[in-house]
Amino acid sequence: MNQSRSRTPRRSDATRMAILDAARERFAADGYDRATIRAIARDANIDPSMVMRYYGNKEGLFAAAVAIDLKLPDPASLSPDRAGQALVTHFLTMWEQNEVLTALLRVGATNEAGAERMQGIFADQLLPLALRVCPDPEQAPARAALASSQLLGLALTRYVLRFPPAVALAPEEIVAWLAPTVQRYLTAPHPA
């Protein structure tokens, strides 16, 4: 009896993981609107009712599939004059290692639920860093949005649209080009 109980959670966890893996790939490939519960279930080799059982609906599945911790550096540990370099380096590493961000960007660009999810992630996780390093806390939301425009623009051209020149850039080149702009957005005096 005890052995049966210990196997059930593992099977359940494996099923959830298979669903999330299939959902991430399907959302990344097809976008939110074209991805279907049936296709995701087929990719995960399970019945569509299992997807609904665990996640309720497509929005619930999407939220779970793209739940992401950006793992940004602790704002207190950042030197304000190195924030741009730290952010660009960090985001570049995240994009290189995590297809969930690509899926989120694709969906966020074409779907309201995806856009709201992305806005929430950046507001919750990037804004505290901007608050720490920018000279005027009231400007932090605008400065975080400007920094995001650069980071997401890079991701769009390098990982989604795959512009050959953007793909060809070495990570060190990207940091060298982008970090000063992000740094300026975060810490430069407000333009007159």
mmCIF file of N, CA and C in Angstrom, residues 11-27 35-58 60-66 99-100:
data_model
loop_
_atom_site.group_PDB
_atom_site.id
_atom_site.type_symbol
_atom_site.label_atom_id
_atom_site.label_comp_id
_atom_site.label_asym_id
_atom_site.label_seq_id
_atom_site.Cartn_x
_atom_site.Cartn_y
_atom_site.Cartn_z
ATOM 1 N N ARG A 11 4.443 9.497 -10.793
ATOM 2 C CA ARG A 11 3.777 9.400 -12.079
ATOM 3 C C ARG A 11 3.080 10.722 -12.399
ATOM 4 N N SER A 12 2.425 11.299 -11.395
ATOM 5 C CA SER A 12 1.754 12.582 -11.557
ATOM 6 C C SER A 12 2.760 13.679 -11.915
ATOM 7 N N ASP A 13 3.883 13.715 -11.211
ATOM 8 C CA ASP A 13 4.913 14.715 -11.513
ATOM 9 C C ASP A 13 5.457 14.527 -12.927
ATOM 10 N N ALA A 14 5.671 13.285 -13.315
ATOM 11 C CA ALA A 14 6.179 13.008 -14.668
ATOM 12 C C ALA A 14 5.162 13.440 -15.719
ATOM 13 N N THR A 15 3.888 13.213 -15.447
ATOM 14 C CA THR A 15 2.842 13.623 -16.389
ATOM 15 C C THR A 15 2.797 15.141 -16.506
ATOM 16 N N ARG A 16 2.832 15.815 -15.380
ATOM 17 C CA ARG A 16 2.833 17.290 -15.397
ATOM 18 C C ARG A 16 4.039 17.822 -16.178
ATOM 19 N N MET A 17 5.199 17.220 -15.934
ATOM 20 C CA MET A 17 6.412 17.677 -16.613
ATOM 21 C C MET A 17 6.319 17.425 -18.121
ATOM 22 N N ALA A 18 5.778 16.276 -18.504
ATOM 23 C CA ALA A 18 5.611 15.970 -19.935
ATOM 24 C C ALA A 18 4.665 16.972 -20.587
ATOM 25 N N ILE A 19 3.586 17.318 -19.874
ATOM 26 C CA ILE A 19 2.634 18.306 -20.404
ATOM 27 C C ILE A 19 3.311 19.663 -20.558
ATOM 28 N N LEU A 20 4.020 20.112 -19.523
ATOM 29 C CA LEU A 20 4.674 21.422 -19.585
ATOM 30 C C LEU A 20 5.745 21.466 -20.669
ATOM 31 N N ASP A 21 6.522 20.409 -20.802
ATOM 32 C CA ASP A 21 7.546 20.372 -21.856
ATOM 33 C C ASP A 21 6.898 20.455 -23.233
ATOM 34 N N ALA A 22 5.838 19.673 -23.439
ATOM 35 C CA ALA A 22 5.142 19.695 -24.733
ATOM 36 C C ALA A 22 4.501 21.063 -24.972
ATOM 37 N N ALA A 23 3.934 21.651 -23.923
ATOM 38 C CA ALA A 23 3.288 22.963 -24.069
ATOM 39 C C ALA A 23 4.309 24.033 -24.431
ATOM 40 N N ARG A 24 5.457 24.014 -23.777
ATOM 41 C CA ARG A 24 6.491 25.016 -24.095
ATOM 42 C C ARG A 24 6.911 24.911 -25.559
ATOM 43 N N GLU A 25 7.136 23.696 -26.006
ATOM 44 C CA GLU A 25 7.545 23.514 -27.409
ATOM 45 C C GLU A 25 6.441 23.933 -28.361
ATOM 46 N N ARG A 26 5.215 23.561 -28.061
ATOM 47 C CA ARG A 26 4.094 23.888 -28.949
ATOM 48 C C ARG A 26 3.829 25.388 -28.957
ATOM 49 N N PHE A 27 3.834 26.040 -27.778
ATOM 50 C CA PHE A 27 3.626 27.489 -27.745
ATOM 51 C C PHE A 27 4.748 28.207 -28.480
ATOM 52 N N ALA A 35 -1.681 26.998 -30.923
ATOM 53 C CA ALA A 35 -1.417 25.821 -30.086
ATOM 54 C C ALA A 35 -2.747 25.319 -29.525
ATOM 55 N N THR A 36 -2.948 24.020 -29.560
ATOM 56 C CA THR A 36 -4.191 23.452 -29.044
ATOM 57 C C THR A 36 -3.884 22.458 -27.925
ATOM 58 N N ILE A 37 -4.881 22.281 -27.065
ATOM 59 C CA ILE A 37 -4.761 21.293 -25.994
ATOM 60 C C ILE A 37 -4.549 19.907 -26.602
ATOM 61 N N ARG A 38 -5.270 19.595 -27.672
ATOM 62 C CA ARG A 38 -5.136 18.284 -28.315
ATOM 63 C C ARG A 38 -3.713 18.060 -28.828
ATOM 64 N N ALA A 39 -3.148 19.058 -29.485
ATOM 65 C CA ALA A 39 -1.792 18.909 -30.024
ATOM 66 C C ALA A 39 -0.779 18.758 -28.889
ATOM 67 N N ILE A 40 -0.952 19.521 -27.836
ATOM 68 C CA ILE A 40 -0.038 19.437 -26.690
ATOM 69 C C ILE A 40 -0.157 18.057 -26.044
ATOM 70 N N ALA A 41 -1.379 17.575 -25.873
ATOM 71 C CA ALA A 41 -1.584 16.248 -25.292
ATOM 72 C C ALA A 41 -0.954 15.172 -26.179
ATOM 73 N N ARG A 42 -1.143 15.298 -27.480
ATOM 74 C CA ARG A 42 -0.539 14.336 -28.417
ATOM 75 C C ARG A 42 0.988 14.352 -28.279
ATOM 76 N N ASP A 43 1.574 15.547 -28.204
ATOM 77 C CA ASP A 43 3.029 15.662 -28.054
ATOM 78 C C ASP A 43 3.511 15.045 -26.742
ATOM 79 N N ALA A 44 2.673 15.117 -25.702
ATOM 80 C CA ALA A 44 3.039 14.577 -24.395
ATOM 81 C C ALA A 44 2.656 13.099 -24.251
ATOM 82 N N ASN A 45 2.019 12.549 -25.284
ATOM 83 C CA ASN A 45 1.567 11.149 -25.270
ATOM 84 C C ASN A 45 0.585 10.865 -24.139
ATOM 85 N N ILE A 46 -0.359 11.788 -23.961
ATOM 86 C CA ILE A 46 -1.398 11.599 -22.950
ATOM 87 C C ILE A 46 -2.742 11.996 -23.535
ATOM 88 N N ASP A 47 -3.794 11.694 -22.812
ATOM 89 C CA ASP A 47 -5.140 12.067 -23.216
ATOM 90 C C ASP A 47 -5.351 13.564 -22.933
ATOM 91 N N PRO A 48 -6.045 14.284 -23.822
ATOM 92 C CA PRO A 48 -6.291 15.715 -23.578
ATOM 93 C C PRO A 48 -6.983 15.998 -22.248
ATOM 94 N N SER A 49 -7.778 15.056 -21.751
ATOM 95 C CA SER A 49 -8.457 15.284 -20.471
ATOM 96 C C SER A 49 -7.457 15.444 -19.322
ATOM 97 N N MET A 50 -6.282 14.846 -19.458
ATOM 98 C CA MET A 50 -5.265 14.988 -18.412
ATOM 99 C C MET A 50 -4.723 16.420 -18.367
ATOM 100 N N VAL A 51 -4.591 17.041 -19.523
ATOM 101 C CA VAL A 51 -4.146 18.439 -19.567
ATOM 102 C C VAL A 51 -5.165 19.298 -18.833
ATOM 103 N N MET A 52 -6.429 19.061 -19.129
ATOM 104 C CA MET A 52 -7.493 19.836 -18.495
ATOM 105 C C MET A 52 -7.542 19.546 -16.988
ATOM 106 N N ARG A 53 -7.310 18.320 -16.604
ATOM 107 C CA ARG A 53 -7.335 17.951 -15.192
ATOM 108 C C ARG A 53 -6.285 18.732 -14.404
ATOM 109 N N TYR A 54 -5.075 18.817 -14.959
ATOM 110 C CA TYR A 54 -3.994 19.466 -14.239
ATOM 111 C C TYR A 54 -3.993 20.983 -14.367
ATOM 112 N N TYR A 55 -4.435 21.511 -15.514
ATOM 113 C CA TYR A 55 -4.266 22.951 -15.753
ATOM 114 C C TYR A 55 -5.561 23.704 -16.024
ATOM 115 N N GLY A 56 -6.679 22.997 -16.108
ATOM 116 C CA GLY A 56 -7.968 23.659 -16.239
ATOM 117 C C GLY A 56 -8.340 24.084 -17.642
ATOM 118 N N ASN A 57 -7.499 24.881 -18.251
ATOM 119 C CA ASN A 57 -7.765 25.369 -19.606
ATOM 120 C C ASN A 57 -6.444 25.820 -20.245
ATOM 121 N N LYS A 58 -6.545 26.311 -21.449
ATOM 122 C CA LYS A 58 -5.334 26.696 -22.177
ATOM 123 C C LYS A 58 -4.610 27.854 -21.490
ATOM 124 N N GLY A 60 -4.558 28.526 -18.266
ATOM 125 C CA GLY A 60 -3.884 27.971 -17.099
ATOM 126 C C GLY A 60 -2.625 27.214 -17.480
ATOM 127 N N LEU A 61 -2.713 26.459 -18.567
ATOM 128 C CA LEU A 61 -1.550 25.726 -19.055
ATOM 129 C C LEU A 61 -0.460 26.694 -19.505
ATOM 130 N N PHE A 62 -0.858 27.731 -20.226
ATOM 131 C CA PHE A 62 0.131 28.706 -20.695
ATOM 132 C C PHE A 62 0.825 29.378 -19.511
ATOM 133 N N ALA A 63 0.040 29.790 -18.519
ATOM 134 C CA ALA A 63 0.624 30.446 -17.341
ATOM 135 C C ALA A 63 1.632 29.525 -16.656
ATOM 136 N N ALA A 64 1.295 28.250 -16.538
ATOM 137 C CA ALA A 64 2.219 27.300 -15.902
ATOM 138 C C ALA A 64 3.448 27.055 -16.773
ATOM 139 N N ALA A 65 3.227 26.976 -18.075
ATOM 140 C CA ALA A 65 4.337 26.676 -18.990
ATOM 141 C C ALA A 65 5.350 27.812 -19.049
ATOM 142 N N VAL A 66 4.883 29.025 -18.885
ATOM 143 C CA VAL A 66 5.802 30.159 -18.994
ATOM 144 C C VAL A 66 6.084 30.818 -17.653
ATOM 145 N N GLU A 99 14.389 28.007 -23.568
ATOM 146 C CA GLU A 99 13.438 28.195 -24.663
ATOM 147 C C GLU A 99 12.102 28.743 -24.185
ATOM 148 N N VAL A 100 11.834 28.703 -22.878
ATOM 149 C CA VAL A 100 10.586 29.243 -22.353
ATOM 150 C C VAL A 100 10.508 30.740 -22.629
#
